[in-house]
Tab-separated table of C-alpha atoms in Angstrom:
chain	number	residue	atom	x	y	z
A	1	UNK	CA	-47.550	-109.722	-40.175
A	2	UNK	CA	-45.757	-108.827	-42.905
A	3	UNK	CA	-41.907	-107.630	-42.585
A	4	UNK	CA	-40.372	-105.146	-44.909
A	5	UNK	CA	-36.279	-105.105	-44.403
A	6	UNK	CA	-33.973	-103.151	-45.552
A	7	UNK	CA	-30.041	-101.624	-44.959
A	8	UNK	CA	-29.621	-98.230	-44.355
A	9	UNK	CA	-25.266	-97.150	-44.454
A	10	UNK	CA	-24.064	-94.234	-42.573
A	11	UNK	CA	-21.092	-93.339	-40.586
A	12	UNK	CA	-19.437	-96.425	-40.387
A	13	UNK	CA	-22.528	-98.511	-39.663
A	14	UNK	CA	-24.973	-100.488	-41.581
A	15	UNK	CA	-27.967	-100.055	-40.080
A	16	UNK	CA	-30.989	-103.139	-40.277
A	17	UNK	CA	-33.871	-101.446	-40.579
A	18	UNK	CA	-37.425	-103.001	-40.137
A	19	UNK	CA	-40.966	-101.540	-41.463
A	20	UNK	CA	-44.529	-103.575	-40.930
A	21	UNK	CA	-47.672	-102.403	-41.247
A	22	UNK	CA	-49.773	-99.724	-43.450
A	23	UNK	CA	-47.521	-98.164	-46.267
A	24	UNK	CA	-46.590	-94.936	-46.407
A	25	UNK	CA	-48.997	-92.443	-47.691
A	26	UNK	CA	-50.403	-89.023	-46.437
A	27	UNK	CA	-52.841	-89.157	-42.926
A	28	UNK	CA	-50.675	-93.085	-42.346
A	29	UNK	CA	-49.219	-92.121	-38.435
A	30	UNK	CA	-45.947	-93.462	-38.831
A	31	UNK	CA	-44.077	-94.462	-35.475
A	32	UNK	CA	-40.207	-95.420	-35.219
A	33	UNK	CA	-39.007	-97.545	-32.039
A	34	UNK	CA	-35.720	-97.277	-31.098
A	35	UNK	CA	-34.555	-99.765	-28.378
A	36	UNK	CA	-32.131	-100.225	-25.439
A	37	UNK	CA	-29.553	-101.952	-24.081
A	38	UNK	CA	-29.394	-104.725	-23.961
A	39	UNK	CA	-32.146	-105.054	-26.676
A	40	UNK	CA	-32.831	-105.457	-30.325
A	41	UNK	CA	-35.944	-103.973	-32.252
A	42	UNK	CA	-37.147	-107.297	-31.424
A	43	UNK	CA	-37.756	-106.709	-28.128
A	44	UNK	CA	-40.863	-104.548	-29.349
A	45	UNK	CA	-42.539	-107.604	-30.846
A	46	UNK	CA	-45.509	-107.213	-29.390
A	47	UNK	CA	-45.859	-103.558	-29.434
A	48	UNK	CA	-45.678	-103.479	-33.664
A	49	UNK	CA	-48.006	-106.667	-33.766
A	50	UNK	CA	-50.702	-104.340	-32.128
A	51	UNK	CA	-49.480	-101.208	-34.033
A	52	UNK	CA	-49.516	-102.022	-37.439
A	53	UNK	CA	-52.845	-102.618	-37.725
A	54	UNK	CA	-53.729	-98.891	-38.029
A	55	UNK	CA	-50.047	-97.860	-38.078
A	56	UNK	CA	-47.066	-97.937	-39.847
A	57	UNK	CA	-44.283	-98.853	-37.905
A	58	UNK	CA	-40.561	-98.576	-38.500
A	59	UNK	CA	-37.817	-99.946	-36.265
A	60	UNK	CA	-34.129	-100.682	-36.471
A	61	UNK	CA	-31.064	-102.309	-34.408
A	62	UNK	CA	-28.687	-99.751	-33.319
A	63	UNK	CA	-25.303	-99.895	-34.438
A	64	UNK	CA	-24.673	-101.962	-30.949
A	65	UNK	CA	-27.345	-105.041	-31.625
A	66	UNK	CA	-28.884	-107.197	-33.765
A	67	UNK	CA	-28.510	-107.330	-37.676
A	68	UNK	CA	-26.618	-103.969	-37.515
A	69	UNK	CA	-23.154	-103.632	-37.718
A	70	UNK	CA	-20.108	-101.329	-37.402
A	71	UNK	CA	-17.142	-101.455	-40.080
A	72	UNK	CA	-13.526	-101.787	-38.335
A	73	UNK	CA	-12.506	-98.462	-36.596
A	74	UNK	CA	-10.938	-95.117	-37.794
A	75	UNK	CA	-13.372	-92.918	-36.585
A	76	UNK	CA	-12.233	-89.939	-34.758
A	77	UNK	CA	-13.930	-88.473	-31.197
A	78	UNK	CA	-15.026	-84.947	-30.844
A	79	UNK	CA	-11.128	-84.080	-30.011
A	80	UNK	CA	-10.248	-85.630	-33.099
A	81	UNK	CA	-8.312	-88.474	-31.871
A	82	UNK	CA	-8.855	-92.067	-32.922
A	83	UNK	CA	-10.873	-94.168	-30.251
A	84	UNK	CA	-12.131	-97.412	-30.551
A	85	UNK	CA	-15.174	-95.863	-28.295
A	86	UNK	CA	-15.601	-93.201	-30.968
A	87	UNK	CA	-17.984	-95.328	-32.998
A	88	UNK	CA	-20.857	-95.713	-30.347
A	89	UNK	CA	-20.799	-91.796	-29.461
A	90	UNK	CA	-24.334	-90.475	-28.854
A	91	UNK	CA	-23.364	-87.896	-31.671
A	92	UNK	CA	-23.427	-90.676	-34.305
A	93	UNK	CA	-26.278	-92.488	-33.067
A	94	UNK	CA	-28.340	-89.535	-33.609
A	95	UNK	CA	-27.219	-89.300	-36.871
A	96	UNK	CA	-28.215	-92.803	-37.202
A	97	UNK	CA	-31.915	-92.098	-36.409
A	98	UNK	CA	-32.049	-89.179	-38.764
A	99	UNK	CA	-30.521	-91.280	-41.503
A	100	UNK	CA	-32.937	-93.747	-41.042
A	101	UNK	CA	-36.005	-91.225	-41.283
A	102	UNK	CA	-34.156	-90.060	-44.486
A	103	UNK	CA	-34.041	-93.418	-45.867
A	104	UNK	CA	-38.039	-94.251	-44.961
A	105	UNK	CA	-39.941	-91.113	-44.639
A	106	UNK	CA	-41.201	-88.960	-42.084
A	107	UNK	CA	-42.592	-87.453	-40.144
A	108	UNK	CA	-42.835	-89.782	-37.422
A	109	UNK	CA	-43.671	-90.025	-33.830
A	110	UNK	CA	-40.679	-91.457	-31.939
A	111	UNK	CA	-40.578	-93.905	-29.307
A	112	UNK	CA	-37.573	-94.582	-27.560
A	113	UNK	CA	-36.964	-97.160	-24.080
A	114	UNK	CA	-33.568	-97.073	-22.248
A	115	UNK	CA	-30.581	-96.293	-24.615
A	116	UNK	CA	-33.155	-95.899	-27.068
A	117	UNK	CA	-35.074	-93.211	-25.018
A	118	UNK	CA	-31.475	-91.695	-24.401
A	119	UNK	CA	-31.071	-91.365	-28.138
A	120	UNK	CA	-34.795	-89.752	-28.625
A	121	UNK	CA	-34.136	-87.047	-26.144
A	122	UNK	CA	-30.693	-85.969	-27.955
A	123	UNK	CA	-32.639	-86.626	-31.659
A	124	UNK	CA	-35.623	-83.933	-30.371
A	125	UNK	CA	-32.914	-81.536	-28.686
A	126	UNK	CA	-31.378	-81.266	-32.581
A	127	UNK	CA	-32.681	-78.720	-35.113
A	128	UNK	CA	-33.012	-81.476	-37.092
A	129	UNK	CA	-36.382	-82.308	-35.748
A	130	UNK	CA	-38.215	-79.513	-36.583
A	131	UNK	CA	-40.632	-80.680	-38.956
A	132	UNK	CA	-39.647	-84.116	-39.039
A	133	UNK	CA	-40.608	-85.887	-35.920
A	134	UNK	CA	-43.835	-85.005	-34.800
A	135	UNK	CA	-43.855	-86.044	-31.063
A	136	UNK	CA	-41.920	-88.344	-28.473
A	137	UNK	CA	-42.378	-90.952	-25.887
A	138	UNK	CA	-39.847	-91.511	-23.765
A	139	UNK	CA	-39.933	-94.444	-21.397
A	140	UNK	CA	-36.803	-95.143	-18.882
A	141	UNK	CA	-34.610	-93.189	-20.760
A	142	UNK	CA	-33.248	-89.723	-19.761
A	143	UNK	CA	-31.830	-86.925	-21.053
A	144	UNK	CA	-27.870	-87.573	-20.452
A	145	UNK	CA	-27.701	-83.249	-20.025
A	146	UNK	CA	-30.552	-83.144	-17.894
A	147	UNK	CA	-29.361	-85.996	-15.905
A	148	UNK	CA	-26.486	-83.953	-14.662
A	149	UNK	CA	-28.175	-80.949	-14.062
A	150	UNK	CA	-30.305	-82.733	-11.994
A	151	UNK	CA	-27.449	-84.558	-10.037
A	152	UNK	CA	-25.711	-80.753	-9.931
A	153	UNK	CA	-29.316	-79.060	-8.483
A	154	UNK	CA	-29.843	-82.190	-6.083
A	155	UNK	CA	-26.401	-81.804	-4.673
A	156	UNK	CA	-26.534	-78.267	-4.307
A	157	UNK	CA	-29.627	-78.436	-1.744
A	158	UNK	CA	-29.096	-80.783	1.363
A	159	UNK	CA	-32.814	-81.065	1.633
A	160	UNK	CA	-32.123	-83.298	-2.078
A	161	UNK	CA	-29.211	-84.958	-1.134
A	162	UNK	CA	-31.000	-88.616	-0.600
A	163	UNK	CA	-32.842	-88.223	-4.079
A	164	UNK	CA	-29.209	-87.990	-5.381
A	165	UNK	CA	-28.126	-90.490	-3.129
A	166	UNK	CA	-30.479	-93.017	-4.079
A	167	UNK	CA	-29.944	-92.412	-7.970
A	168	UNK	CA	-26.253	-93.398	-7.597
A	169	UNK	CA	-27.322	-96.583	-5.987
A	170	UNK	CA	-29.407	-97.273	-8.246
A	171	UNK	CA	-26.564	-96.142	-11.333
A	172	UNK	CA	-23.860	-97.963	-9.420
A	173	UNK	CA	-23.777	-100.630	-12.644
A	174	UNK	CA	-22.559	-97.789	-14.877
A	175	UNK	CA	-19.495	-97.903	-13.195
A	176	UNK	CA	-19.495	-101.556	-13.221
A	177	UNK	CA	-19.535	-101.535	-17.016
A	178	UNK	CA	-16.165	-99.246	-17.218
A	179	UNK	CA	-14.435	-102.485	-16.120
A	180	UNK	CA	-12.727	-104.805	-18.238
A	181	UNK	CA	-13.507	-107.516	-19.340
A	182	UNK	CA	-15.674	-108.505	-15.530
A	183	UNK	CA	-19.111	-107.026	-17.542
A	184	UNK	CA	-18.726	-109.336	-20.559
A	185	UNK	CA	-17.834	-112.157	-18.079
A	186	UNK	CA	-20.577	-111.809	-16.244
A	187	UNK	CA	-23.312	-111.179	-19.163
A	188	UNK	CA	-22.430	-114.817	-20.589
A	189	UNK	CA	-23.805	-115.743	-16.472
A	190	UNK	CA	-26.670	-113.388	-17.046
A	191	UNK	CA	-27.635	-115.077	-20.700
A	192	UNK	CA	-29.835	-117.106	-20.073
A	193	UNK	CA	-31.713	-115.978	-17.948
A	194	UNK	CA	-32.374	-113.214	-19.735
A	195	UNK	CA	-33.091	-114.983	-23.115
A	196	UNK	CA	-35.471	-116.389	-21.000
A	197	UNK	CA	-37.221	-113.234	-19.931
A	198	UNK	CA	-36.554	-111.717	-23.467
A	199	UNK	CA	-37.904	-114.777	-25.817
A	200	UNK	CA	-34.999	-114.961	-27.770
A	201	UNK	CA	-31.421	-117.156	-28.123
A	202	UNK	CA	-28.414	-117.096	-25.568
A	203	UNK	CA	-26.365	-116.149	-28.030
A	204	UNK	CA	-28.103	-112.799	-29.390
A	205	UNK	CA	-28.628	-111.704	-25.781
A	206	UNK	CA	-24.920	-112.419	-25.420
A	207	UNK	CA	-23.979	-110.397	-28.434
A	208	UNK	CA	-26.167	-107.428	-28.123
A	209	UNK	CA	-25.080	-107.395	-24.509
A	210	UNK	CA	-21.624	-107.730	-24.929
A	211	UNK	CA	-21.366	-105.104	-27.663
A	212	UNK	CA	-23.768	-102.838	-26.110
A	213	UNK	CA	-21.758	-102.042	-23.572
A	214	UNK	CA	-19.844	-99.391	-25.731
A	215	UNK	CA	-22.772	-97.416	-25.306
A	216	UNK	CA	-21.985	-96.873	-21.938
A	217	UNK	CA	-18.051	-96.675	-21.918
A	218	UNK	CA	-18.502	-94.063	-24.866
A	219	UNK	CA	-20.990	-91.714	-23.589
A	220	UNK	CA	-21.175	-91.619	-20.376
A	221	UNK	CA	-18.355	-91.398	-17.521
A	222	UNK	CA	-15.948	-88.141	-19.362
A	223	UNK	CA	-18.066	-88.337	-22.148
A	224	UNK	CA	-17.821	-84.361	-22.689
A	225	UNK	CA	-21.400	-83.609	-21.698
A	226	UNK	CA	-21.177	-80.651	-18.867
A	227	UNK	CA	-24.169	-80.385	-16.495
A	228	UNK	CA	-23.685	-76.676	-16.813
A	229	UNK	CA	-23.675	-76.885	-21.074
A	230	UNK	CA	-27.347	-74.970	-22.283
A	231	UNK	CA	-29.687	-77.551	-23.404
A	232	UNK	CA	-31.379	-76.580	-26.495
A	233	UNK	CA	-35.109	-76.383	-25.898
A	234	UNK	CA	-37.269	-79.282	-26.859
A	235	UNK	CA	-40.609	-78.104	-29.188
A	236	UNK	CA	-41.828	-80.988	-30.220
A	237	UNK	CA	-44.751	-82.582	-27.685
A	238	UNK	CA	-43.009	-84.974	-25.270
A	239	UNK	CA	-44.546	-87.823	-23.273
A	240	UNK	CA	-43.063	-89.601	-20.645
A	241	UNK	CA	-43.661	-92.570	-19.196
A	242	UNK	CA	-42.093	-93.139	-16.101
A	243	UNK	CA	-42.393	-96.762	-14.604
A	244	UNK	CA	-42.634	-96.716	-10.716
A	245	UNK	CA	-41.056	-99.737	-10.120
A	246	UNK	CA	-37.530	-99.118	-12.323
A	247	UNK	CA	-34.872	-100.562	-10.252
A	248	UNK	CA	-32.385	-98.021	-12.315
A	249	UNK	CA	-34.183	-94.822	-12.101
A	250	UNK	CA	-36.040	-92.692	-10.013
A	251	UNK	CA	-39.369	-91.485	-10.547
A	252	UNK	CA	-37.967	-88.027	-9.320
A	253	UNK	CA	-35.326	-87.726	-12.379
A	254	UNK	CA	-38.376	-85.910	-13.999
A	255	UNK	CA	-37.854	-82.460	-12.275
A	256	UNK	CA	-37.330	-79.808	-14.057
A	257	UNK	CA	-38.058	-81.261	-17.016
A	258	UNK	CA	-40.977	-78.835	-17.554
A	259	UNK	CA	-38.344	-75.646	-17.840
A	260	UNK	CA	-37.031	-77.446	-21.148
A	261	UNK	CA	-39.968	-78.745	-22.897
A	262	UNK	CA	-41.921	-76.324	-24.701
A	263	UNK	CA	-45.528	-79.202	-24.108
A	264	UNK	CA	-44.569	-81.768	-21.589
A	265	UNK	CA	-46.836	-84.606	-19.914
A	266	UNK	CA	-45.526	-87.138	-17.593
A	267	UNK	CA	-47.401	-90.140	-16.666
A	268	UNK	CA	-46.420	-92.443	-14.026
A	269	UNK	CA	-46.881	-96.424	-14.974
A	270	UNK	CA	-47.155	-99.541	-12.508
A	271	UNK	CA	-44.185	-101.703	-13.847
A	272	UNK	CA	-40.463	-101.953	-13.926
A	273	UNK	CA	-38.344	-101.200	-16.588
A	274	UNK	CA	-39.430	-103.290	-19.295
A	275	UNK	CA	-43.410	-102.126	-19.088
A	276	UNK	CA	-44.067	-101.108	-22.400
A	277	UNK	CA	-43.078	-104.852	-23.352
A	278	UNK	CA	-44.650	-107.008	-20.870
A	279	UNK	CA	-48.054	-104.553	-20.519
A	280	UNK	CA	-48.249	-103.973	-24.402
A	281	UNK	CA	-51.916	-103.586	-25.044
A	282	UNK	CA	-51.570	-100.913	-22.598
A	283	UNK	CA	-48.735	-99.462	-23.727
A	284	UNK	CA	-50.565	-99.030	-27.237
A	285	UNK	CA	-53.167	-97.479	-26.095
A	286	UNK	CA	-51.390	-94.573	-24.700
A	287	UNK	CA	-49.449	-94.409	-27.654
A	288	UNK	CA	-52.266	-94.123	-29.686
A	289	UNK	CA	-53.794	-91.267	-27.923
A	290	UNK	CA	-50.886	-89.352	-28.436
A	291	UNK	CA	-50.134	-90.433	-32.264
A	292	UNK	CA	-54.100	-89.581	-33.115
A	293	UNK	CA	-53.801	-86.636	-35.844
């Protein structure tokens, strides 16, 4: 298979970016993966293998993993203070996936897993989309906005309270990786194993891992995003996939959903968080049904 690379610059970052498959041309379905944490694009190796052959697929390392990179700070946050954090704001990683779809082409159906799927829902949420990306799949990944409204509705009725109870359980490791230094610590434990699990060296499980984490100290405990801010409505078709067996979220983080997505369709999967990648063919196969012109 046949690997087209190239660099795409923006906001601090250079971005790799990653295209196999058919070339571009008008009726081509183009698809762009974005992954999660603590992932590469590689981590969809088996998904583009079965893609490209009637596809063209783009995918790229965020500004947290792989190939891509993020020049030394001076970035400002929303406040317009300097932050080390203010680099890996969700803000900029949208503006990531756009500049990549301005670099390669578009329109595009996007896929996004985890942080990836995280990103997706704030890139369809933008005006920017309108026109531009065509649908999106969303696999373990939710809307950070949504996710607090939920918490906020959940709390509000008793009758919830153990749905909202179990999520935290289930999110205590967010607040685990707002520690110092104990998270990087304990990913060069967790290395390889994971490698292991993932196919691919200590150290670039290591790396992504250990600079991922800036993901999570940047957007997620005070990152600025009120459970009671409007969410812009979502046109664009969305699809989620929502994997029973997720150790990190519930099945149940789907309500409401339907209220902010103009066409919605949720279908439940029998797998744990990384389904798409270990039940591929399958994982095609729905995608293709809902990338078919």
């Amino acid at each position: 298979m046949q690997e087209r690379q190239r660099t795409v610059a923006n906001d601090g970052a250079r971005l790799a970016v990653f295209e196999y498959g058919l070339p571009a041309g008008p009726g081509t379905p183009t698809v762009l993966l974005v992954h999660g944490y603590p992932d590469d694009h590689t981590v969809f190796g088996s998904v583009i293998k079965d893609l490209a052959t009637n596809h063209r697929v783009i995918a790229y390392d965020t500004r947290t993993a792989g190939e891509s990179r993020v020049e030394p700070a001076g970035s400002a946050d929303s406040a317009g203070t300097s932050s080390p954090l203010a680099p890996y704001r969700l803000p900029l990683l949208v503006n990531d996936l756009y500049a990549v779809l301005a670099d390669t082409g578009g329109p595009v159906h996007l896929v996004g897993h985890d942080w990836g799927s995280i990103q997706g829902w704030a890139a369809v949420r933008d005006p920017r989309a309108a026109g531009k990306i065509l649908s999106f799949t969303s696999i373990s990944g939710p809307d950070i906005g949504h996710l607090r409204r939920w918490f906020m509705h959940c709390l509000r009725r008793p009758r919830r309270w153990l749905l909202a109870a179990g999520q935290a359980v289930r999110s205590t490791y967010v607040g685990f990786f707002q520690l110092p230094v104990l998270p990087e610590l304990l990913w060069r434990v967790l290395g390889p194993r994971y490698a292991r699990r993932a196919g691919t060296s200590v150290e670039t499980v290591v790396d992504n891992a250990i600079r991922g984490l800036q993901l999570y100290r940047a957007n997620l405990l005070g990152s600025g995003v009120s459970a009671r801010q409007p969410l812009p409505r979502v046109e664009v078709p969305v699809h989620v996939l929502v994997p029973l067996l997720d150790p990190f979220l519930s099945p149940r983080l789907t309500d409401g959903l339907g209220e902010e997505v103009r066409d919605l369709r949720i279908s439940p999967v029998d797998g744990g968080h990384w389904w798409p990648t270990e039940n591929s063919t399958a994982f095609c196969r729905m995608l293709r049904q809902f990338t078919a012109p």
